[in-house]
């Protein structure tokens, strides 16, 4: 993904520590205290510009949402959306998800979302795919029993790879769609990439993988 560099992004993120949480390892096991409630915590990895997480947070005020995005020039758009919508149930982490199990305690997360993750098509980059088994092991740790990973992508290769990876890991698949926008899946919240790719005529794939533990 090409990222337009915004030299002011870091300073802007630092202005809102109540939304952009720095040093997430410090809050391991204490995320409900950060939100000051006991509502379930939903986590999106690779939040991008935040269209999905902010719409979800608006639609579900009784849930908490955390978005992880490693590029400051991108996540700053998610911050702007949180500010515009005055959302108090979103927190943003400008970090790499590879460290996930250092940020969240066992079973601290209720539901997880991977939307239009980078496909990393070359075999030698397999380990970077967010559905590689080392990531699944971290998701298993942080998700509560029966927690779901919700995956959407327009990339057929990544989708097929992910289904295989889920199945090899022993996860149960549910609500699988090979053409989400032509299916009867209720209340789909679009992401920025989803809008773009769907307007270009790409088919959108979706599935849920359940971690039984
Ligand atoms: N989810 C958004 C959407 O659907 O519009 C953005 C999709 S974009 C193709 C993928 C995003 O995931 C990028 O912004 C990238 O920086 C982020 N990303 C990829 N790997 C990541 C990682 N290991 N940790 C945090 N963010 C990551």
Short mmCIF file of C-alpha atoms and ligand atoms in Angstrom, two decimals:
data_model
loop_
_atom_site.label_atom_id
_atom_site.label_comp_id
_atom_site.label_asym_id
_atom_site.label_seq_id
_atom_site.Cartn_x
_atom_site.Cartn_y
_atom_site.Cartn_z
CA UNK A 1 0.00 0.00 0.00
CA UNK A 2 1.31 3.48 -0.91
CA UNK A 3 1.09 5.88 2.03
CA UNK A 4 1.09 9.67 1.55
CA UNK A 5 3.47 10.97 4.19
CA UNK A 6 1.94 13.53 6.57
CA UNK A 7 4.79 15.05 8.58
CA UNK A 8 2.33 16.51 11.12
CA UNK A 9 0.63 13.18 11.87
CA UNK A 10 2.80 12.17 14.85
CA UNK A 11 2.21 15.49 16.65
CA UNK A 12 -1.54 15.33 16.02
CA UNK A 13 -1.75 11.76 17.38
CA UNK A 14 0.17 12.85 20.50
CA UNK A 15 -2.37 15.64 21.15
CA UNK A 16 -5.13 13.08 21.89
CA UNK A 17 -3.77 10.54 24.41
CA UNK A 18 -7.34 9.84 25.52
CA UNK A 19 -7.99 8.28 22.06
CA UNK A 20 -4.54 7.30 20.77
CA UNK A 21 -3.11 5.10 23.50
CA UNK A 22 0.68 5.04 23.60
CA UNK A 23 2.66 2.20 25.11
CA UNK A 24 -0.17 -0.38 25.03
CA UNK A 25 1.88 -2.99 26.92
CA UNK A 26 1.35 -0.83 30.02
CA UNK A 27 -2.39 -1.54 29.83
CA UNK A 28 -2.11 -5.32 29.48
CA UNK A 29 -5.20 -6.83 31.13
CA UNK A 30 -6.60 -3.39 31.98
CA UNK A 31 -8.40 -2.32 28.81
CA UNK A 32 -11.83 -2.31 30.45
CA UNK A 33 -10.47 0.27 32.89
CA UNK A 34 -9.34 2.43 29.96
CA UNK A 35 -12.92 2.40 28.63
CA UNK A 36 -14.34 2.74 32.16
CA UNK A 37 -16.94 0.02 31.52
CA UNK A 38 -17.28 -3.73 31.11
CA UNK A 39 -18.58 -3.72 27.55
CA UNK A 40 -17.08 -6.24 25.12
CA UNK A 41 -13.92 -5.14 23.32
CA UNK A 42 -13.76 -5.52 19.52
CA UNK A 43 -10.37 -5.26 17.82
CA UNK A 44 -9.60 -4.34 14.22
CA UNK A 45 -6.10 -5.00 12.90
CA UNK A 46 -4.97 -2.81 9.98
CA UNK A 47 -7.62 -0.17 10.65
CA UNK A 48 -6.38 2.13 7.88
CA UNK A 49 -8.33 5.40 7.77
CA UNK A 50 -10.88 4.14 10.30
CA UNK A 51 -14.12 4.18 8.27
CA UNK A 52 -15.11 0.71 9.50
CA UNK A 53 -14.22 1.03 13.16
CA UNK A 54 -15.86 4.44 13.57
CA UNK A 55 -19.11 3.35 11.84
CA UNK A 56 -19.17 0.18 13.97
CA UNK A 57 -18.57 2.22 17.14
CA UNK A 58 -21.39 4.60 16.23
CA UNK A 59 -23.77 1.71 15.54
CA UNK A 60 -22.79 -0.21 18.71
CA UNK A 61 -22.44 2.24 21.61
CA UNK A 62 -22.56 -0.70 24.07
CA UNK A 63 -19.31 -2.14 22.72
CA UNK A 64 -15.75 -0.86 22.81
CA UNK A 65 -13.52 -0.77 19.73
CA UNK A 66 -9.74 -0.75 19.40
CA UNK A 67 -8.05 -0.13 16.04
CA UNK A 68 -4.44 -1.07 15.38
CA UNK A 69 -2.66 0.58 12.46
CA UNK A 70 1.11 0.83 12.02
CA UNK A 71 1.25 3.91 9.74
CA UNK A 72 0.83 7.25 11.55
CA UNK A 73 -0.03 9.08 8.30
CA UNK A 74 -3.00 6.69 7.87
CA UNK A 75 -4.29 6.27 11.43
CA UNK A 76 -4.43 10.05 11.81
CA UNK A 77 -7.51 9.97 9.50
CA UNK A 78 -9.14 7.49 11.91
CA UNK A 79 -8.42 9.91 14.76
CA UNK A 80 -10.09 12.74 12.80
CA UNK A 81 -13.20 10.59 12.30
CA UNK A 82 -13.34 9.79 16.05
CA UNK A 83 -13.14 13.52 16.81
CA UNK A 84 -15.78 14.47 14.20
CA UNK A 85 -18.19 11.86 15.57
CA UNK A 86 -17.31 12.53 19.27
CA UNK A 87 -16.91 8.80 19.86
CA UNK A 88 -15.95 7.74 23.38
CA UNK A 89 -15.90 3.98 22.67
CA UNK A 90 -12.87 3.90 20.33
CA UNK A 91 -9.16 3.74 21.11
CA UNK A 92 -6.43 3.71 18.48
CA UNK A 93 -3.00 2.09 18.67
CA UNK A 94 -0.28 3.24 16.28
CA UNK A 95 1.72 0.02 16.55
CA UNK A 96 2.57 -3.19 14.70
CA UNK A 97 0.15 -6.05 15.40
CA UNK A 98 3.03 -8.53 15.55
CA UNK A 99 3.29 -7.68 19.26
CA UNK A 100 -0.43 -8.28 19.91
CA UNK A 101 -0.09 -10.77 22.76
CA UNK A 102 2.03 -8.21 24.65
CA UNK A 103 -0.83 -5.68 24.56
CA UNK A 104 -3.79 -7.82 25.60
CA UNK A 105 -4.23 -10.44 28.28
CA UNK A 106 -5.73 -13.86 27.65
CA UNK A 107 -9.42 -13.63 26.59
CA UNK A 108 -9.50 -9.83 26.88
CA UNK A 109 -10.95 -9.41 23.35
CA UNK A 110 -14.45 -10.49 22.27
CA UNK A 111 -14.25 -10.16 18.51
CA UNK A 112 -11.60 -9.47 15.89
CA UNK A 113 -11.71 -7.94 12.38
CA UNK A 114 -9.27 -8.18 9.48
CA UNK A 115 -10.46 -5.98 6.62
CA UNK A 116 -8.64 -5.96 3.29
CA UNK A 117 -5.35 -6.97 4.85
CA UNK A 118 -2.24 -6.68 2.70
CA UNK A 119 -2.09 -9.95 0.68
CA UNK A 120 1.70 -10.40 0.58
CA UNK A 121 1.40 -12.69 -2.48
CA UNK A 122 5.05 -13.83 -2.61
CA UNK A 123 5.70 -17.13 -0.82
CA UNK A 124 8.74 -15.70 0.94
CA UNK A 125 6.45 -13.11 2.62
CA UNK A 126 3.94 -15.65 3.94
CA UNK A 127 4.87 -14.90 7.56
CA UNK A 128 3.67 -11.30 7.14
CA UNK A 129 0.11 -12.31 6.20
CA UNK A 130 -2.20 -11.53 9.10
CA UNK A 131 -3.74 -15.01 8.81
CA UNK A 132 -0.37 -16.84 9.11
CA UNK A 133 -0.43 -19.38 11.94
CA UNK A 134 1.78 -17.31 14.26
CA UNK A 135 -0.85 -14.52 14.10
CA UNK A 136 -3.65 -17.07 14.65
CA UNK A 137 -1.88 -18.24 17.83
CA UNK A 138 -1.90 -14.67 19.14
CA UNK A 139 -5.56 -14.21 18.19
CA UNK A 140 -6.39 -17.44 20.00
CA UNK A 141 -4.69 -16.12 23.14
CA UNK A 142 -6.33 -12.67 23.23
CA UNK A 143 -9.82 -13.81 22.12
CA UNK A 144 -12.37 -15.12 24.58
CA UNK A 145 -13.59 -18.70 24.13
CA UNK A 146 -15.88 -18.83 21.09
CA UNK A 147 -14.52 -15.46 19.88
CA UNK A 148 -14.74 -14.78 16.16
CA UNK A 149 -12.27 -13.50 13.62
CA UNK A 150 -14.21 -11.69 10.85
CA UNK A 151 -12.31 -11.52 7.57
CA UNK A 152 -13.17 -9.48 4.46
CA UNK A 153 -11.04 -9.14 1.35
CA UNK A 154 -11.28 -8.73 -2.41
CA UNK A 155 -8.10 -10.77 -2.86
CA UNK A 156 -8.94 -14.32 -3.89
CA UNK A 157 -5.41 -15.57 -3.17
CA UNK A 158 -5.40 -14.22 0.38
CA UNK A 159 -8.92 -15.53 0.96
CA UNK A 160 -8.04 -19.07 -0.17
CA UNK A 161 -4.81 -18.98 1.83
CA UNK A 162 -6.70 -17.80 4.94
CA UNK A 163 -9.37 -20.51 4.66
CA UNK A 164 -6.62 -23.13 4.45
CA UNK A 165 -4.73 -21.57 7.35
CA UNK A 166 -7.91 -21.46 9.52
CA UNK A 167 -8.76 -25.02 8.70
CA UNK A 168 -5.19 -26.27 9.40
CA UNK A 169 -5.36 -24.46 12.75
CA UNK A 170 -8.61 -26.31 13.57
CA UNK A 171 -10.93 -23.29 13.52
CA UNK A 172 -14.63 -23.60 12.69
CA UNK A 173 -15.77 -21.54 9.69
CA UNK A 174 -19.11 -19.74 9.60
CA UNK A 175 -21.05 -17.32 7.37
CA UNK A 176 -18.78 -17.81 4.39
CA UNK A 177 -19.60 -15.62 1.40
CA UNK A 178 -17.93 -15.67 -2.02
CA UNK A 179 -19.77 -12.50 -3.10
CA UNK A 180 -20.68 -10.49 -0.01
CA UNK A 181 -22.36 -7.59 -1.79
CA UNK A 182 -24.73 -9.97 -3.61
CA UNK A 183 -25.47 -11.96 -0.42
CA UNK A 184 -28.13 -11.34 2.21
CA UNK A 185 -25.54 -10.65 4.96
CA UNK A 186 -27.23 -8.05 7.16
CA UNK A 187 -25.85 -4.60 7.96
CA UNK A 188 -22.46 -4.81 6.28
CA UNK A 189 -20.29 -1.82 7.30
CA UNK A 190 -18.07 -0.81 4.37
CA UNK A 191 -14.37 -0.03 4.74
CA UNK A 192 -12.51 2.52 2.59
CA UNK A 193 -10.84 -0.24 0.54
CA UNK A 194 -14.12 -2.13 0.23
CA UNK A 195 -15.82 0.93 -1.31
CA UNK A 196 -12.93 1.47 -3.70
CA UNK A 197 -12.62 -2.17 -4.84
CA UNK A 198 -16.34 -2.74 -5.04
CA UNK A 199 -16.74 0.39 -7.21
CA UNK A 200 -14.05 -1.12 -9.47
CA UNK A 201 -16.25 -4.22 -9.83
CA UNK A 202 -14.23 -6.52 -7.55
CA UNK A 203 -16.08 -9.27 -5.74
CA UNK A 204 -15.81 -9.18 -1.92
CA UNK A 205 -15.11 -12.37 0.03
CA UNK A 206 -16.01 -12.77 3.72
CA UNK A 207 -15.88 -15.42 6.40
CA UNK A 208 -15.87 -15.85 10.16
CA UNK A 209 -13.47 -18.20 11.94
CA UNK A 210 -14.40 -19.32 15.45
CA UNK A 211 -11.75 -20.00 18.09
CA UNK A 212 -13.09 -22.78 20.33
CA UNK A 213 -9.98 -22.89 22.60
N1 LIG B 1 -8.77 -1.98 6.72
C1 LIG B 1 -8.65 -0.80 5.89
C2 LIG B 1 -9.67 -0.82 4.79
O1 LIG B 1 -10.25 -1.89 4.54
O2 LIG B 1 -9.93 0.23 4.20
C3 LIG B 1 -7.23 -0.64 5.35
C4 LIG B 1 -6.76 -1.71 4.41
S1 LIG B 1 -5.04 -1.51 3.93
C5 LIG B 1 -4.90 -2.48 2.49
C6 LIG B 1 -4.21 -2.51 5.14
C7 LIG B 1 -3.77 -1.72 6.35
O3 LIG B 1 -3.25 -2.61 7.32
C8 LIG B 1 -2.67 -0.73 6.04
O4 LIG B 1 -3.06 0.56 6.46
C9 LIG B 1 -1.46 -1.26 6.79
O5 LIG B 1 -0.60 -0.23 7.26
C10 LIG B 1 -2.11 -2.02 7.92
N2 LIG B 1 -1.28 -3.12 8.47
C11 LIG B 1 -0.77 -4.15 7.76
N3 LIG B 1 -0.05 -4.97 8.56
C12 LIG B 1 -0.13 -4.44 9.81
C13 LIG B 1 0.41 -4.81 11.07
N4 LIG B 1 1.19 -5.90 11.20
N5 LIG B 1 0.13 -4.05 12.15
C14 LIG B 1 -0.62 -2.92 12.02
N6 LIG B 1 -1.16 -2.51 10.85
C15 LIG B 1 -0.93 -3.26 9.75
#
